[in-house]
Amino acid sequence: MNPFIPPKSANLAIVDGRIDKEIENNLKRLGLKIIKTIKCHEVHESIAYHPDIVIHPINHNTLIIAPNVFEYYEEMLSNMGIKLIKGEKYLDSKYPEDIAYNVGRLIGAAIHNFKYTDEVLKYHLKKENINFINVNQGYTKCSLAIVGEDSAITADYPMYEKLRDFGYKVLLIQSGYVSLEGQKYGFIGGTNGSLYNGKSIISGSLNGHPNKDEILNFFIKNNTNLIFLSKKNILDIGTIITLYCH
């Protein structure tokens, strides 16, 4: 199971609190209730509102949340049938002190530099019988755009090679060409989210990306319909975490 692909039609999206009106309105048109993130003051400004920096969905109704911001999400999500667990690791601004919850997931596996993963998160991944694939990259969820249960896109070559060795379908693209204010560029994994099987959402247009055709064909090949949330170029907004809540 991939927690970034909800089993039913998603009706809730946790998104960067700074998204513009175009993205917000298009998410609402898809029938999603929006929970905007609160700023995590301890990490770098560029990623301070990114959901995938402070939250990891263990499964479709359980979230591990960084203690820095736990109370906010407890207040926002506690009456929605979602189990919230406070992580142990307090995030800080210097890498790798900001990566404890930024774990990539594909079916049956968690991908991260597990030297720096939050211990509570590791405990609950093990309880779900999830295999650990260790990589040097710390921002693994940022670096991994989920397409299907066993397919993803990345610009990180070592991660691409390792996931291919484990039998996953992975498209390697050029790094860059993703906007992230305060940084030279962002990551492809931070641009997207899944609604339910067969539908994926992305923060903007791929027209400015040199691998546009390969990316679009990869979604088609993996039976996934890609929905664009903006006419602007793709923006790293720290993953759109979608859930099914009561």
PDB file of C-alpha atoms in Angstrom:
ATOM      1  CA  MET A   1       0.000   0.000   0.000  1.00  0.00           C
ATOM      2  CA  ASN A   2       1.172   3.488  -0.821  1.00  0.00           C
ATOM      3  CA  PRO A   3      -0.204   6.017   1.697  1.00  0.00           C
ATOM      4  CA  PHE A   4       0.193   8.792  -0.861  1.00  0.00           C
ATOM      5  CA  ILE A   5      -2.525   7.106  -2.951  1.00  0.00           C
ATOM      6  CA  PRO A   6      -5.783   6.971  -0.954  1.00  0.00           C
ATOM      7  CA  PRO A   7      -7.864   3.773  -1.351  1.00  0.00           C
ATOM      8  CA  LYS A   8     -11.105   5.665  -1.912  1.00  0.00           C
ATOM      9  CA  SER A   9     -11.856   8.911  -3.655  1.00  0.00           C
ATOM     10  CA  ALA A  10      -9.936  11.509  -1.640  1.00  0.00           C
ATOM     11  CA  ASN A  11     -11.999  14.233   0.024  1.00  0.00           C
ATOM     12  CA  LEU A  12      -9.314  16.030   2.049  1.00  0.00           C
ATOM     13  CA  ALA A  13      -6.054  17.665   1.003  1.00  0.00           C
ATOM     14  CA  ILE A  14      -3.309  18.953   3.282  1.00  0.00           C
ATOM     15  CA  VAL A  15      -1.494  21.649   1.287  1.00  0.00           C
ATOM     16  CA  ASP A  16       1.145  24.343   1.647  1.00  0.00           C
ATOM     17  CA  GLY A  17      -0.480  27.277   3.442  1.00  0.00           C
ATOM     18  CA  ARG A  18       0.911  29.661   0.797  1.00  0.00           C
ATOM     19  CA  ILE A  19      -0.797  28.187  -2.279  1.00  0.00           C
ATOM     20  CA  ASP A  20      -2.323  30.766  -4.604  1.00  0.00           C
ATOM     21  CA  LYS A  21      -6.036  31.134  -5.367  1.00  0.00           C
ATOM     22  CA  GLU A  22      -5.817  29.313  -8.703  1.00  0.00           C
ATOM     23  CA  ILE A  23      -4.475  26.130  -7.082  1.00  0.00           C
ATOM     24  CA  GLU A  24      -6.849  26.460  -4.125  1.00  0.00           C
ATOM     25  CA  ASN A  25      -9.927  26.941  -6.321  1.00  0.00           C
ATOM     26  CA  ASN A  26      -9.007  24.019  -8.565  1.00  0.00           C
ATOM     27  CA  LEU A  27      -8.553  21.746  -5.533  1.00  0.00           C
ATOM     28  CA  LYS A  28     -12.002  22.790  -4.300  1.00  0.00           C
ATOM     29  CA  ARG A  29     -13.480  22.063  -7.742  1.00  0.00           C
ATOM     30  CA  LEU A  30     -12.213  18.519  -7.322  1.00  0.00           C
ATOM     31  CA  GLY A  31     -14.357  18.220  -4.187  1.00  0.00           C
ATOM     32  CA  LEU A  32     -11.505  18.432  -1.709  1.00  0.00           C
ATOM     33  CA  LYS A  33     -11.730  19.998   1.715  1.00  0.00           C
ATOM     34  CA  ILE A  34      -8.497  21.931   2.196  1.00  0.00           C
ATOM     35  CA  ILE A  35      -6.378  21.980   5.332  1.00  0.00           C
ATOM     36  CA  LYS A  36      -3.643  24.584   4.937  1.00  0.00           C
ATOM     37  CA  THR A  37      -0.368  23.964   6.705  1.00  0.00           C
ATOM     38  CA  ILE A  38       0.935  26.147   9.503  1.00  0.00           C
ATOM     39  CA  LYS A  39       4.473  27.488   9.324  1.00  0.00           C
ATOM     40  CA  CYS A  40       7.151  25.363  10.971  1.00  0.00           C
ATOM     41  CA  HIS A  41       9.392  28.181  12.158  1.00  0.00           C
ATOM     42  CA  GLU A  42      12.374  25.950  12.915  1.00  0.00           C
ATOM     43  CA  VAL A  43      13.087  24.910   9.293  1.00  0.00           C
ATOM     44  CA  HIS A  44      14.237  26.950   6.288  1.00  0.00           C
ATOM     45  CA  GLU A  45      11.697  29.488   5.029  1.00  0.00           C
ATOM     46  CA  SER A  46      11.483  27.822   1.603  1.00  0.00           C
ATOM     47  CA  ILE A  47      10.099  24.579   3.089  1.00  0.00           C
ATOM     48  CA  ALA A  48       8.504  25.959   6.264  1.00  0.00           C
ATOM     49  CA  TYR A  49       4.937  25.274   5.016  1.00  0.00           C
ATOM     50  CA  HIS A  50       5.636  22.012   3.198  1.00  0.00           C
ATOM     51  CA  PRO A  51       3.368  19.154   4.339  1.00  0.00           C
ATOM     52  CA  ASP A  52       5.942  16.457   3.565  1.00  0.00           C
ATOM     53  CA  ILE A  53       8.502  18.064   5.890  1.00  0.00           C
ATOM     54  CA  VAL A  54       6.298  17.788   8.992  1.00  0.00           C
ATOM     55  CA  ILE A  55       3.826  14.974   8.183  1.00  0.00           C
ATOM     56  CA  HIS A  56       4.160  11.374   7.060  1.00  0.00           C
ATOM     57  CA  PRO A  57       1.067   9.240   6.355  1.00  0.00           C
ATOM     58  CA  ILE A  58       1.806   5.770   7.717  1.00  0.00           C
ATOM     59  CA  ASN A  59      -1.374   4.518   6.085  1.00  0.00           C
ATOM     60  CA  HIS A  60      -4.614   6.067   4.882  1.00  0.00           C
ATOM     61  CA  ASN A  61      -5.876   7.064   8.321  1.00  0.00           C
ATOM     62  CA  THR A  62      -2.709   7.453  10.409  1.00  0.00           C
ATOM     63  CA  LEU A  63      -0.378  10.439  10.322  1.00  0.00           C
ATOM     64  CA  ILE A  64       2.962  10.866  12.087  1.00  0.00           C
ATOM     65  CA  ILE A  65       3.447  14.578  12.766  1.00  0.00           C
ATOM     66  CA  ALA A  66       6.525  16.508  13.874  1.00  0.00           C
ATOM     67  CA  PRO A  67       6.193  17.716  17.487  1.00  0.00           C
ATOM     68  CA  ASN A  68       7.022  21.270  16.328  1.00  0.00           C
ATOM     69  CA  VAL A  69       3.531  21.626  14.847  1.00  0.00           C
ATOM     70  CA  PHE A  70       1.567  18.713  16.335  1.00  0.00           C
ATOM     71  CA  GLU A  71      -0.978  20.760  18.310  1.00  0.00           C
ATOM     72  CA  TYR A  72      -2.146  22.633  15.199  1.00  0.00           C
ATOM     73  CA  TYR A  73      -2.906  19.453  13.243  1.00  0.00           C
ATOM     74  CA  GLU A  74      -4.446  17.830  16.305  1.00  0.00           C
ATOM     75  CA  GLU A  75      -6.910  20.706  16.415  1.00  0.00           C
ATOM     76  CA  MET A  76      -7.578  20.676  12.647  1.00  0.00           C
ATOM     77  CA  LEU A  77      -7.830  16.908  12.053  1.00  0.00           C
ATOM     78  CA  SER A  78      -8.835  15.188  15.309  1.00  0.00           C
ATOM     79  CA  ASN A  79     -12.572  15.020  14.493  1.00  0.00           C
ATOM     80  CA  MET A  80     -12.109  13.568  11.009  1.00  0.00           C
ATOM     81  CA  GLY A  81     -11.480   9.913  11.814  1.00  0.00           C
ATOM     82  CA  ILE A  82      -7.719  10.274  11.315  1.00  0.00           C
ATOM     83  CA  LYS A  83      -5.296   8.902  13.912  1.00  0.00           C
ATOM     84  CA  LEU A  84      -2.577  11.417  14.802  1.00  0.00           C
ATOM     85  CA  ILE A  85       0.720  10.341  16.367  1.00  0.00           C
ATOM     86  CA  LYS A  86       3.323  12.800  17.615  1.00  0.00           C
ATOM     87  CA  GLY A  87       6.819  12.120  16.324  1.00  0.00           C
ATOM     88  CA  GLU A  88       9.854  12.214  18.574  1.00  0.00           C
ATOM     89  CA  LYS A  89      12.268  14.291  16.482  1.00  0.00           C
ATOM     90  CA  TYR A  90      12.006  18.082  16.698  1.00  0.00           C
ATOM     91  CA  LEU A  91      12.944  19.585  13.353  1.00  0.00           C
ATOM     92  CA  ASP A  92      15.608  22.249  12.973  1.00  0.00           C
ATOM     93  CA  SER A  93      16.956  24.372  10.131  1.00  0.00           C
ATOM     94  CA  LYS A  94      20.253  22.649   9.295  1.00  0.00           C
ATOM     95  CA  TYR A  95      20.254  19.573   7.055  1.00  0.00           C
ATOM     96  CA  PRO A  96      19.857  16.742   8.088  1.00  0.00           C
ATOM     97  CA  GLU A  97      17.904  18.103  11.071  1.00  0.00           C
ATOM     98  CA  ASP A  98      14.912  18.842   8.783  1.00  0.00           C
ATOM     99  CA  ILE A  99      14.419  15.482   7.042  1.00  0.00           C
ATOM    100  CA  ALA A 100      13.132  13.140   9.780  1.00  0.00           C
ATOM    101  CA  TYR A 101       9.625  12.810   8.283  1.00  0.00           C
ATOM    102  CA  ASN A 102      10.398  13.288   4.563  1.00  0.00           C
ATOM    103  CA  VAL A 103      10.188   9.578   3.737  1.00  0.00           C
ATOM    104  CA  GLY A 104       9.305   8.344   0.245  1.00  0.00           C
ATOM    105  CA  ARG A 105       6.877   5.458  -0.153  1.00  0.00           C
ATOM    106  CA  LEU A 106       6.083   2.939  -2.856  1.00  0.00           C
ATOM    107  CA  ILE A 107       4.081  -0.228  -2.425  1.00  0.00           C
ATOM    108  CA  GLY A 108       5.671  -2.348   0.316  1.00  0.00           C
ATOM    109  CA  ALA A 109       8.602   0.005   0.876  1.00  0.00           C
ATOM    110  CA  ALA A 110       9.773   3.148   2.624  1.00  0.00           C
ATOM    111  CA  ILE A 111      12.697   5.001   1.042  1.00  0.00           C
ATOM    112  CA  HIS A 112      14.936   7.258   3.132  1.00  0.00           C
ATOM    113  CA  ASN A 113      18.321   7.836   4.685  1.00  0.00           C
ATOM    114  CA  PHE A 114      17.280   5.899   7.791  1.00  0.00           C
ATOM    115  CA  LYS A 115      20.149   7.227   9.857  1.00  0.00           C
ATOM    116  CA  TYR A 116      18.060  10.391  10.214  1.00  0.00           C
ATOM    117  CA  THR A 117      14.481   9.068  10.221  1.00  0.00           C
ATOM    118  CA  ASP A 118      12.301   9.784  13.245  1.00  0.00           C
ATOM    119  CA  GLU A 119      12.271   6.752  15.570  1.00  0.00           C
ATOM    120  CA  VAL A 120       8.496   6.849  16.116  1.00  0.00           C
ATOM    121  CA  LEU A 121       7.988   6.877  12.351  1.00  0.00           C
ATOM    122  CA  LYS A 122      10.339   3.915  11.902  1.00  0.00           C
ATOM    123  CA  TYR A 123       8.512   1.985  14.639  1.00  0.00           C
ATOM    124  CA  HIS A 124       5.133   2.426  12.930  1.00  0.00           C
ATOM    125  CA  LEU A 125       6.522   1.612   9.475  1.00  0.00           C
ATOM    126  CA  LYS A 126       7.876  -1.662  10.887  1.00  0.00           C
ATOM    127  CA  LYS A 127       4.451  -2.393  12.423  1.00  0.00           C
ATOM    128  CA  GLU A 128       2.991  -2.124   8.897  1.00  0.00           C
ATOM    129  CA  ASN A 129       5.601  -4.648   7.646  1.00  0.00           C
ATOM    130  CA  ILE A 130       7.127  -2.042   5.361  1.00  0.00           C
ATOM    131  CA  ASN A 131      10.564  -2.820   3.897  1.00  0.00           C
ATOM    132  CA  PHE A 132      13.267  -0.177   4.324  1.00  0.00           C
ATOM    133  CA  ILE A 133      15.237   0.921   1.258  1.00  0.00           C
ATOM    134  CA  ASN A 134      18.155   3.023   2.457  1.00  0.00           C
ATOM    135  CA  VAL A 135      19.493   5.813   0.214  1.00  0.00           C
ATOM    136  CA  ASN A 136      21.850   8.739   0.751  1.00  0.00           C
ATOM    137  CA  GLN A 137      19.215  11.290  -0.255  1.00  0.00           C
ATOM    138  CA  GLY A 138      17.487  12.754   2.803  1.00  0.00           C
ATOM    139  CA  TYR A 139      14.673  14.579   1.003  1.00  0.00           C
ATOM    140  CA  THR A 140      13.299  11.362  -0.438  1.00  0.00           C
ATOM    141  CA  LYS A 141       9.612  12.288  -0.535  1.00  0.00           C
ATOM    142  CA  CYS A 142      10.484  15.657  -2.086  1.00  0.00           C
ATOM    143  CA  SER A 143      12.539  13.795  -4.690  1.00  0.00           C
ATOM    144  CA  LEU A 144       9.907  11.182  -5.558  1.00  0.00           C
ATOM    145  CA  ALA A 145       6.751  12.031  -7.522  1.00  0.00           C
ATOM    146  CA  ILE A 146       4.313   9.165  -7.000  1.00  0.00           C
ATOM    147  CA  VAL A 147       2.546   8.015 -10.167  1.00  0.00           C
ATOM    148  CA  GLY A 148       1.174   4.609  -9.169  1.00  0.00           C
ATOM    149  CA  GLU A 149       1.573   2.064  -6.401  1.00  0.00           C
ATOM    150  CA  ASP A 150       4.856   0.852  -7.894  1.00  0.00           C
ATOM    151  CA  SER A 151       5.851   3.750 -10.163  1.00  0.00           C
ATOM    152  CA  ALA A 152       7.432   7.139  -9.590  1.00  0.00           C
ATOM    153  CA  ILE A 153       9.476   9.954 -11.145  1.00  0.00           C
ATOM    154  CA  THR A 154      12.759  11.321  -9.796  1.00  0.00           C
ATOM    155  CA  ALA A 155      15.772  13.421 -10.789  1.00  0.00           C
ATOM    156  CA  ASP A 156      17.968  11.645  -8.210  1.00  0.00           C
ATOM    157  CA  TYR A 157      20.096   9.130 -10.143  1.00  0.00           C
ATOM    158  CA  PRO A 158      21.284   6.941  -7.222  1.00  0.00           C
ATOM    159  CA  MET A 159      17.699   6.649  -5.969  1.00  0.00           C
ATOM    160  CA  TYR A 160      16.507   5.879  -9.506  1.00  0.00           C
ATOM    161  CA  GLU A 161      19.062   3.055  -9.794  1.00  0.00           C
ATOM    162  CA  LYS A 162      18.267   1.572  -6.393  1.00  0.00           C
ATOM    163  CA  LEU A 163      14.489   1.593  -6.915  1.00  0.00           C
ATOM    164  CA  ARG A 164      14.907   0.013 -10.348  1.00  0.00           C
ATOM    165  CA  ASP A 165      17.007  -2.725  -8.707  1.00  0.00           C
ATOM    166  CA  PHE A 166      14.084  -3.404  -6.342  1.00  0.00           C
ATOM    167  CA  GLY A 167      11.738  -3.825  -9.326  1.00  0.00           C
ATOM    168  CA  TYR A 168       9.921  -0.479  -9.241  1.00  0.00           C
ATOM    169  CA  LYS A 169       9.075   1.457 -12.396  1.00  0.00           C
ATOM    170  CA  VAL A 170      10.944   4.757 -12.260  1.00  0.00           C
ATOM    171  CA  LEU A 171      11.363   7.583 -14.763  1.00  0.00           C
ATOM    172  CA  LEU A 172      14.611   9.552 -14.463  1.00  0.00           C
ATOM    173  CA  ILE A 173      14.344  13.236 -15.403  1.00  0.00           C
ATOM    174  CA  GLN A 174      16.656  16.248 -15.397  1.00  0.00           C
ATOM    175  CA  SER A 175      17.046  18.082 -12.111  1.00  0.00           C
ATOM    176  CA  GLY A 176      15.762  21.652 -11.842  1.00  0.00           C
ATOM    177  CA  TYR A 177      12.891  23.254 -13.793  1.00  0.00           C
ATOM    178  CA  VAL A 178      10.708  23.237 -10.653  1.00  0.00           C
ATOM    179  CA  SER A 179      10.178  26.575  -8.885  1.00  0.00           C
ATOM    180  CA  LEU A 180      10.838  26.911  -5.158  1.00  0.00           C
ATOM    181  CA  GLU A 181      11.163  30.388  -3.706  1.00  0.00           C
ATOM    182  CA  GLY A 182      14.392  30.874  -1.771  1.00  0.00           C
ATOM    183  CA  GLN A 183      16.159  27.991  -3.553  1.00  0.00           C
ATOM    184  CA  LYS A 184      17.739  27.515  -7.005  1.00  0.00           C
ATOM    185  CA  TYR A 185      15.036  24.969  -7.757  1.00  0.00           C
ATOM    186  CA  GLY A 186      12.644  22.555  -6.104  1.00  0.00           C
ATOM    187  CA  PHE A 187      11.943  18.836  -6.425  1.00  0.00           C
ATOM    188  CA  ILE A 188       9.458  17.036  -8.690  1.00  0.00           C
ATOM    189  CA  GLY A 189       7.989  15.055  -5.767  1.00  0.00           C
ATOM    190  CA  GLY A 190       6.893  18.264  -4.096  1.00  0.00           C
ATOM    191  CA  THR A 191       4.661  19.165  -7.030  1.00  0.00           C
ATOM    192  CA  ASN A 192       2.113  16.375  -6.950  1.00  0.00           C
ATOM    193  CA  GLY A 193      -0.421  14.277  -5.079  1.00  0.00           C
ATOM    194  CA  SER A 194      -2.875  11.458  -5.823  1.00  0.00           C
ATOM    195  CA  LEU A 195      -6.648  11.656  -5.630  1.00  0.00           C
ATOM    196  CA  TYR A 196      -7.358   7.937  -5.958  1.00  0.00           C
ATOM    197  CA  ASN A 197      -6.365   5.095  -8.245  1.00  0.00           C
ATOM    198  CA  GLY A 198      -5.969   6.431 -11.747  1.00  0.00           C
ATOM    199  CA  LYS A 199      -5.921  10.153 -10.961  1.00  0.00           C
ATOM    200  CA  SER A 200      -3.040  12.392  -9.951  1.00  0.00           C
ATOM    201  CA  ILE A 201      -2.778  16.147  -9.429  1.00  0.00           C
ATOM    202  CA  ILE A 202       0.178  18.420 -10.161  1.00  0.00           C
ATOM    203  CA  SER A 203       0.774  22.008  -9.073  1.00  0.00           C
ATOM    204  CA  GLY A 204       1.235  23.521 -12.539  1.00  0.00           C
ATOM    205  CA  SER A 205       2.139  23.232 -16.190  1.00  0.00           C
ATOM    206  CA  LEU A 206       4.968  21.067 -17.518  1.00  0.00           C
ATOM    207  CA  ASN A 207       5.508  23.301 -20.553  1.00  0.00           C
ATOM    208  CA  GLY A 208       8.794  24.657 -19.159  1.00  0.00           C
ATOM    209  CA  HIS A 209      10.228  21.208 -18.381  1.00  0.00           C
ATOM    210  CA  PRO A 210      12.605  19.548 -20.891  1.00  0.00           C
ATOM    211  CA  ASN A 211      11.191  16.111 -20.007  1.00  0.00           C
ATOM    212  CA  LYS A 212       7.553  17.153 -20.471  1.00  0.00           C
ATOM    213  CA  ASP A 213       6.752  14.473 -23.072  1.00  0.00           C
ATOM    214  CA  GLU A 214       8.455  11.679 -21.120  1.00  0.00           C
ATOM    215  CA  ILE A 215       6.633  12.680 -17.940  1.00  0.00           C
ATOM    216  CA  LEU A 216       3.217  12.802 -19.630  1.00  0.00           C
ATOM    217  CA  ASN A 217       3.849   9.474 -21.366  1.00  0.00           C
ATOM    218  CA  PHE A 218       4.940   7.884 -18.064  1.00  0.00           C
ATOM    219  CA  PHE A 219       1.610   8.842 -16.458  1.00  0.00           C
ATOM    220  CA  ILE A 220      -0.264   7.430 -19.464  1.00  0.00           C
ATOM    221  CA  LYS A 221       1.813   4.230 -19.454  1.00  0.00           C
ATOM    222  CA  ASN A 222       0.949   3.754 -15.772  1.00  0.00           C
ATOM    223  CA  ASN A 223      -2.784   4.332 -16.363  1.00  0.00           C
ATOM    224  CA  THR A 224      -2.859   7.598 -14.449  1.00  0.00           C
ATOM    225  CA  ASN A 225      -4.764  10.701 -15.535  1.00  0.00           C
ATOM    226  CA  LEU A 226      -2.832  13.860 -14.659  1.00  0.00           C
ATOM    227  CA  ILE A 227      -4.858  16.909 -13.560  1.00  0.00           C
ATOM    228  CA  PHE A 228      -3.154  20.325 -13.696  1.00  0.00           C
ATOM    229  CA  LEU A 229      -3.953  22.751 -10.873  1.00  0.00           C
ATOM    230  CA  SER A 230      -2.433  25.860 -12.450  1.00  0.00           C
ATOM    231  CA  LYS A 231      -1.435  27.335 -15.810  1.00  0.00           C
ATOM    232  CA  LYS A 232       1.842  28.524 -14.272  1.00  0.00           C
ATOM    233  CA  ASN A 233       4.967  26.338 -14.328  1.00  0.00           C
ATOM    234  CA  ILE A 234       5.188  23.562 -11.749  1.00  0.00           C
ATOM    235  CA  LEU A 235       5.949  24.650  -8.209  1.00  0.00           C
ATOM    236  CA  ASP A 236       7.365  22.625  -5.324  1.00  0.00           C
ATOM    237  CA  ILE A 237       4.670  22.904  -2.641  1.00  0.00           C
ATOM    238  CA  GLY A 238       5.908  19.986  -0.540  1.00  0.00           C
ATOM    239  CA  THR A 239       3.546  17.264  -1.800  1.00  0.00           C
ATOM    240  CA  ILE A 240      -0.243  17.468  -1.698  1.00  0.00           C
ATOM    241  CA  ILE A 241      -1.187  14.913   0.964  1.00  0.00           C
ATOM    242  CA  THR A 242      -4.637  13.558   0.179  1.00  0.00           C
ATOM    243  CA  LEU A 243      -6.748  11.527   2.585  1.00  0.00           C
ATOM    244  CA  TYR A 244     -10.205  10.030   2.889  1.00  0.00           C
ATOM    245  CA  CYS A 245     -11.897  11.257   6.066  1.00  0.00           C
ATOM    246  CA  HIS A 246     -15.341  10.631   7.568  1.00  0.00           C
TER     247      HIS A 246
END
